[in-house]
Amino acid sequence: GSLNAQKEMMDKANNLDAAVGLESRRKDDWMLKNQAVNIYESVLAQFPDGPMAPEAGFRAARIYFNDLNESYRARELCAVIISNYPDNEYAFHAREMYKKIVTGLEKQRLEKLKKSGKKEYYQEKDKEKAIENTIDKAVDKEKVDDARSARDEVKRKSDEQRRLVLARKEKERVVKEEA
């Protein structure tokens, strides 16, 4: 059923992306990449809960970023993958690409400022470091949040254990007093 449809769509998009197969011989690279992106995005849209959705979204983002020079669209797709499929391996790749895209867009913005000769460029240069730190912190924050929840779980279990021990000791004390 739908799994076969997803596989067929992915195979077709992969062939277009790699420029292999009969269809690709008659078309230029730009057209192939656009067709591949359309199919990948269709897989993501039609089967958002399907097993191939994260991969399809990531592959579309990669083409937008590497081949079609559409950084903003690539960034959007990366954000979708990161938020909708946080534990999927493609979310890891999407995070890496997202950092690259955001850093690249920020550098482009700074280059424009520099060319304009405005003094804001020099103020912005200091901000660039702050932005890179913020991106790193945002990615690290996810790791920190995971570590915190694991730590909280351990603390909760040890508190529970402590309560059980205290309750047992209290019960033993009461039994001794009654004896």
PDB file of C-alpha atoms in Angstrom:
ATOM      1  CA  GLY A   1       0.000   0.000   0.000  1.00  0.00           C
ATOM      2  CA  SER A   2       1.359   3.344   1.119  1.00  0.00           C
ATOM      3  CA  LEU A   3       4.807   1.935   1.920  1.00  0.00           C
ATOM      4  CA  ASN A   4       5.192   0.769  -1.683  1.00  0.00           C
ATOM      5  CA  ALA A   5       4.037   4.179  -2.933  1.00  0.00           C
ATOM      6  CA  GLN A   6       6.632   5.871  -0.695  1.00  0.00           C
ATOM      7  CA  LYS A   7       9.380   3.518  -1.907  1.00  0.00           C
ATOM      8  CA  GLU A   8       8.500   4.084  -5.568  1.00  0.00           C
ATOM      9  CA  MET A   9       8.436   7.855  -5.103  1.00  0.00           C
ATOM     10  CA  MET A  10      11.753   7.796  -3.221  1.00  0.00           C
ATOM     11  CA  ASP A  11      13.372   5.582  -5.891  1.00  0.00           C
ATOM     12  CA  LYS A  12      12.213   7.923  -8.660  1.00  0.00           C
ATOM     13  CA  ALA A  13      13.426  11.012  -6.774  1.00  0.00           C
ATOM     14  CA  ASN A  14      16.766   9.338  -5.957  1.00  0.00           C
ATOM     15  CA  ASN A  15      17.274   8.516  -9.648  1.00  0.00           C
ATOM     16  CA  LEU A  16      16.456  12.080 -10.682  1.00  0.00           C
ATOM     17  CA  ASP A  17      18.762  13.464  -7.974  1.00  0.00           C
ATOM     18  CA  ALA A  18      21.608  11.189  -9.110  1.00  0.00           C
ATOM     19  CA  ALA A  19      20.802  11.855 -12.804  1.00  0.00           C
ATOM     20  CA  VAL A  20      20.433   8.169 -13.634  1.00  0.00           C
ATOM     21  CA  GLY A  21      17.793   6.354 -15.678  1.00  0.00           C
ATOM     22  CA  LEU A  22      16.081   7.021 -18.978  1.00  0.00           C
ATOM     23  CA  GLU A  23      14.204  10.086 -17.806  1.00  0.00           C
ATOM     24  CA  SER A  24      17.355  11.929 -16.821  1.00  0.00           C
ATOM     25  CA  ARG A  25      19.097  11.774 -20.212  1.00  0.00           C
ATOM     26  CA  ARG A  26      16.713  14.249 -21.776  1.00  0.00           C
ATOM     27  CA  LYS A  27      16.791  16.891 -19.066  1.00  0.00           C
ATOM     28  CA  ASP A  28      19.303  19.324 -17.697  1.00  0.00           C
ATOM     29  CA  ASP A  29      20.554  19.087 -14.129  1.00  0.00           C
ATOM     30  CA  TRP A  30      18.486  21.970 -12.770  1.00  0.00           C
ATOM     31  CA  MET A  31      15.254  20.391 -14.016  1.00  0.00           C
ATOM     32  CA  LEU A  32      16.203  16.983 -12.571  1.00  0.00           C
ATOM     33  CA  LYS A  33      16.955  18.496  -9.164  1.00  0.00           C
ATOM     34  CA  ASN A  34      13.643  20.398  -9.190  1.00  0.00           C
ATOM     35  CA  GLN A  35      11.700  17.265 -10.050  1.00  0.00           C
ATOM     36  CA  ALA A  36      13.515  15.297  -7.340  1.00  0.00           C
ATOM     37  CA  VAL A  37      12.759  18.011  -4.770  1.00  0.00           C
ATOM     38  CA  ASN A  38       9.070  18.014  -5.746  1.00  0.00           C
ATOM     39  CA  ILE A  39       8.836  14.261  -5.249  1.00  0.00           C
ATOM     40  CA  TYR A  40      10.740  14.311  -1.934  1.00  0.00           C
ATOM     41  CA  GLU A  41       8.461  17.066  -0.668  1.00  0.00           C
ATOM     42  CA  SER A  42       5.400  15.071  -1.832  1.00  0.00           C
ATOM     43  CA  VAL A  43       6.577  12.074   0.208  1.00  0.00           C
ATOM     44  CA  LEU A  44       6.991  14.344   3.246  1.00  0.00           C
ATOM     45  CA  ALA A  45       3.568  15.975   2.734  1.00  0.00           C
ATOM     46  CA  GLN A  46       1.548  12.871   1.798  1.00  0.00           C
ATOM     47  CA  PHE A  47       3.128  10.471   4.311  1.00  0.00           C
ATOM     48  CA  PRO A  48       4.298  12.622   7.261  1.00  0.00           C
ATOM     49  CA  ASP A  49       4.100   9.605   9.598  1.00  0.00           C
ATOM     50  CA  GLY A  50       5.684   7.250   7.081  1.00  0.00           C
ATOM     51  CA  PRO A  51       9.129   5.763   7.652  1.00  0.00           C
ATOM     52  CA  MET A  52      10.628   7.673   4.709  1.00  0.00           C
ATOM     53  CA  ALA A  53       9.348  11.158   5.577  1.00  0.00           C
ATOM     54  CA  PRO A  54      12.451  12.340   7.505  1.00  0.00           C
ATOM     55  CA  GLU A  55      14.811  11.118   4.772  1.00  0.00           C
ATOM     56  CA  ALA A  56      12.675  12.683   2.035  1.00  0.00           C
ATOM     57  CA  GLY A  57      12.615  16.014   3.864  1.00  0.00           C
ATOM     58  CA  PHE A  58      16.354  15.956   4.438  1.00  0.00           C
ATOM     59  CA  ARG A  59      17.134  15.039   0.820  1.00  0.00           C
ATOM     60  CA  ALA A  60      14.918  17.886  -0.399  1.00  0.00           C
ATOM     61  CA  ALA A  61      16.675  20.295   1.985  1.00  0.00           C
ATOM     62  CA  ARG A  62      20.073  19.097   0.760  1.00  0.00           C
ATOM     63  CA  ILE A  63      19.142  19.735  -2.874  1.00  0.00           C
ATOM     64  CA  TYR A  64      17.709  23.168  -2.058  1.00  0.00           C
ATOM     65  CA  PHE A  65      20.901  24.057  -0.209  1.00  0.00           C
ATOM     66  CA  ASN A  66      23.581  22.433  -2.392  1.00  0.00           C
ATOM     67  CA  ASP A  67      22.093  22.540  -5.889  1.00  0.00           C
ATOM     68  CA  LEU A  68      19.303  25.109  -6.137  1.00  0.00           C
ATOM     69  CA  ASN A  69      20.809  27.847  -3.956  1.00  0.00           C
ATOM     70  CA  GLU A  70      17.600  28.197  -1.936  1.00  0.00           C
ATOM     71  CA  SER A  71      18.942  28.446   1.602  1.00  0.00           C
ATOM     72  CA  TYR A  72      15.746  29.740   3.164  1.00  0.00           C
ATOM     73  CA  ARG A  73      13.675  26.783   1.916  1.00  0.00           C
ATOM     74  CA  ALA A  74      16.420  24.371   2.995  1.00  0.00           C
ATOM     75  CA  ARG A  75      16.421  25.959   6.454  1.00  0.00           C
ATOM     76  CA  GLU A  76      12.614  25.585   6.724  1.00  0.00           C
ATOM     77  CA  LEU A  77      12.772  21.902   5.810  1.00  0.00           C
ATOM     78  CA  CYS A  78      15.599  21.282   8.282  1.00  0.00           C
ATOM     79  CA  ALA A  79      13.526  22.917  11.012  1.00  0.00           C
ATOM     80  CA  VAL A  80      10.561  20.654  10.143  1.00  0.00           C
ATOM     81  CA  ILE A  81      12.721  17.528  10.329  1.00  0.00           C
ATOM     82  CA  ILE A  82      14.372  18.586  13.590  1.00  0.00           C
ATOM     83  CA  SER A  83      11.047  19.379  15.276  1.00  0.00           C
ATOM     84  CA  ASN A  84       8.883  16.559  13.856  1.00  0.00           C
ATOM     85  CA  TYR A  85      11.437  13.724  13.947  1.00  0.00           C
ATOM     86  CA  PRO A  86      13.865  14.679  16.748  1.00  0.00           C
ATOM     87  CA  ASP A  87      15.100  11.117  17.374  1.00  0.00           C
ATOM     88  CA  ASN A  88      15.549  10.159  13.720  1.00  0.00           C
ATOM     89  CA  GLU A  89      19.063   9.935  12.265  1.00  0.00           C
ATOM     90  CA  TYR A  90      18.069  12.494   9.618  1.00  0.00           C
ATOM     91  CA  ALA A  91      17.301  15.024  12.370  1.00  0.00           C
ATOM     92  CA  PHE A  92      20.983  14.821  13.323  1.00  0.00           C
ATOM     93  CA  HIS A  93      22.016  15.581   9.721  1.00  0.00           C
ATOM     94  CA  ALA A  94      19.358  18.310   9.518  1.00  0.00           C
ATOM     95  CA  ARG A  95      20.783  19.988  12.663  1.00  0.00           C
ATOM     96  CA  GLU A  96      24.247  20.050  11.095  1.00  0.00           C
ATOM     97  CA  MET A  97      22.881  21.507   7.852  1.00  0.00           C
ATOM     98  CA  TYR A  98      20.727  24.006   9.745  1.00  0.00           C
ATOM     99  CA  LYS A  99      23.806  25.337  11.559  1.00  0.00           C
ATOM    100  CA  LYS A 100      25.663  25.614   8.251  1.00  0.00           C
ATOM    101  CA  ILE A 101      22.746  27.427   6.576  1.00  0.00           C
ATOM    102  CA  VAL A 102      22.144  29.895   9.418  1.00  0.00           C
ATOM    103  CA  THR A 103      25.856  30.650   9.667  1.00  0.00           C
ATOM    104  CA  GLY A 104      26.033  31.118   5.878  1.00  0.00           C
ATOM    105  CA  LEU A 105      23.026  33.433   5.792  1.00  0.00           C
ATOM    106  CA  GLU A 106      24.464  35.491   8.625  1.00  0.00           C
ATOM    107  CA  LYS A 107      27.823  35.769   6.809  1.00  0.00           C
ATOM    108  CA  GLN A 108      26.031  36.915   3.630  1.00  0.00           C
ATOM    109  CA  ARG A 109      24.218  39.574   5.631  1.00  0.00           C
ATOM    110  CA  LEU A 110      27.506  40.754   7.150  1.00  0.00           C
ATOM    111  CA  GLU A 111      29.192  40.826   3.722  1.00  0.00           C
ATOM    112  CA  LYS A 112      26.425  43.087   2.407  1.00  0.00           C
ATOM    113  CA  LEU A 113      26.906  45.373   5.400  1.00  0.00           C
ATOM    114  CA  LYS A 114      30.665  45.404   4.878  1.00  0.00           C
ATOM    115  CA  LYS A 115      30.294  46.303   1.180  1.00  0.00           C
ATOM    116  CA  SER A 116      27.933  49.119   2.075  1.00  0.00           C
ATOM    117  CA  GLY A 117      30.741  50.523   4.238  1.00  0.00           C
ATOM    118  CA  LYS A 118      28.382  51.211   7.112  1.00  0.00           C
ATOM    119  CA  LYS A 119      29.811  51.276  10.598  1.00  0.00           C
ATOM    120  CA  GLU A 120      27.143  48.763  11.678  1.00  0.00           C
ATOM    121  CA  TYR A 121      29.308  46.095  10.041  1.00  0.00           C
ATOM    122  CA  TYR A 122      31.918  46.427  12.748  1.00  0.00           C
ATOM    123  CA  GLN A 123      29.280  46.268  15.479  1.00  0.00           C
ATOM    124  CA  GLU A 124      27.710  43.273  13.737  1.00  0.00           C
ATOM    125  CA  LYS A 125      31.062  41.489  13.563  1.00  0.00           C
ATOM    126  CA  ASP A 126      30.988  41.260  17.356  1.00  0.00           C
ATOM    127  CA  LYS A 127      27.427  39.951  17.167  1.00  0.00           C
ATOM    128  CA  GLU A 128      28.533  37.202  14.765  1.00  0.00           C
ATOM    129  CA  LYS A 129      30.408  35.449  17.548  1.00  0.00           C
ATOM    130  CA  ALA A 130      27.394  35.808  19.817  1.00  0.00           C
ATOM    131  CA  ILE A 131      25.126  34.301  17.134  1.00  0.00           C
ATOM    132  CA  GLU A 132      27.435  31.315  16.586  1.00  0.00           C
ATOM    133  CA  ASN A 133      27.499  30.780  20.350  1.00  0.00           C
ATOM    134  CA  THR A 134      23.700  31.002  20.454  1.00  0.00           C
ATOM    135  CA  ILE A 135      23.327  28.385  17.707  1.00  0.00           C
ATOM    136  CA  ASP A 136      25.764  26.082  19.495  1.00  0.00           C
ATOM    137  CA  LYS A 137      23.934  26.659  22.771  1.00  0.00           C
ATOM    138  CA  ALA A 138      20.564  25.889  21.137  1.00  0.00           C
ATOM    139  CA  VAL A 139      21.882  22.581  19.796  1.00  0.00           C
ATOM    140  CA  ASP A 140      23.642  21.854  23.100  1.00  0.00           C
ATOM    141  CA  LYS A 141      20.459  22.801  24.991  1.00  0.00           C
ATOM    142  CA  GLU A 142      18.715  19.766  23.516  1.00  0.00           C
ATOM    143  CA  LYS A 143      21.523  17.580  24.849  1.00  0.00           C
ATOM    144  CA  VAL A 144      21.354  19.384  28.198  1.00  0.00           C
ATOM    145  CA  ASP A 145      17.568  18.943  28.366  1.00  0.00           C
ATOM    146  CA  ASP A 146      17.969  15.208  27.725  1.00  0.00           C
ATOM    147  CA  ALA A 147      20.657  14.993  30.403  1.00  0.00           C
ATOM    148  CA  ARG A 148      18.501  16.983  32.856  1.00  0.00           C
ATOM    149  CA  SER A 149      15.488  14.741  32.386  1.00  0.00           C
ATOM    150  CA  ALA A 150      17.687  11.656  32.879  1.00  0.00           C
ATOM    151  CA  ARG A 151      19.188  13.235  36.016  1.00  0.00           C
ATOM    152  CA  ASP A 152      15.704  14.142  37.319  1.00  0.00           C
ATOM    153  CA  GLU A 153      14.553  10.563  36.760  1.00  0.00           C
ATOM    154  CA  VAL A 154      17.546   9.199  38.720  1.00  0.00           C
ATOM    155  CA  LYS A 155      16.906  11.726  41.513  1.00  0.00           C
ATOM    156  CA  ARG A 156      13.206  10.804  41.622  1.00  0.00           C
ATOM    157  CA  LYS A 157      14.054   7.097  41.903  1.00  0.00           C
ATOM    158  CA  SER A 158      16.629   7.688  44.644  1.00  0.00           C
ATOM    159  CA  ASP A 159      14.153   9.899  46.585  1.00  0.00           C
ATOM    160  CA  GLU A 160      11.570   7.144  46.277  1.00  0.00           C
ATOM    161  CA  GLN A 161      14.130   4.589  47.505  1.00  0.00           C
ATOM    162  CA  ARG A 162      14.994   6.845  50.464  1.00  0.00           C
ATOM    163  CA  ARG A 163      11.290   7.191  51.390  1.00  0.00           C
ATOM    164  CA  LEU A 164      10.848   3.405  51.287  1.00  0.00           C
ATOM    165  CA  VAL A 165      13.887   2.885  53.561  1.00  0.00           C
ATOM    166  CA  LEU A 166      12.645   5.522  56.029  1.00  0.00           C
ATOM    167  CA  ALA A 167       9.144   3.986  56.025  1.00  0.00           C
ATOM    168  CA  ARG A 168      10.609   0.513  56.686  1.00  0.00           C
ATOM    169  CA  LYS A 169      12.774   1.849  59.571  1.00  0.00           C
ATOM    170  CA  GLU A 170       9.765   3.636  61.059  1.00  0.00           C
ATOM    171  CA  LYS A 171       7.714   0.429  60.838  1.00  0.00           C
ATOM    172  CA  GLU A 172      10.548  -1.533  62.544  1.00  0.00           C
ATOM    173  CA  ARG A 173      10.726   1.092  65.308  1.00  0.00           C
ATOM    174  CA  VAL A 174       6.966   0.902  65.910  1.00  0.00           C
ATOM    175  CA  VAL A 175       7.096  -2.913  66.011  1.00  0.00           C
ATOM    176  CA  LYS A 176       9.998  -2.756  68.565  1.00  0.00           C
ATOM    177  CA  GLU A 177       8.084  -0.290  70.755  1.00  0.00           C
ATOM    178  CA  GLU A 178       5.005  -2.532  70.763  1.00  0.00           C
ATOM    179  CA  ALA A 179       7.022  -5.567  71.738  1.00  0.00           C
TER     180      ALA A 179
END
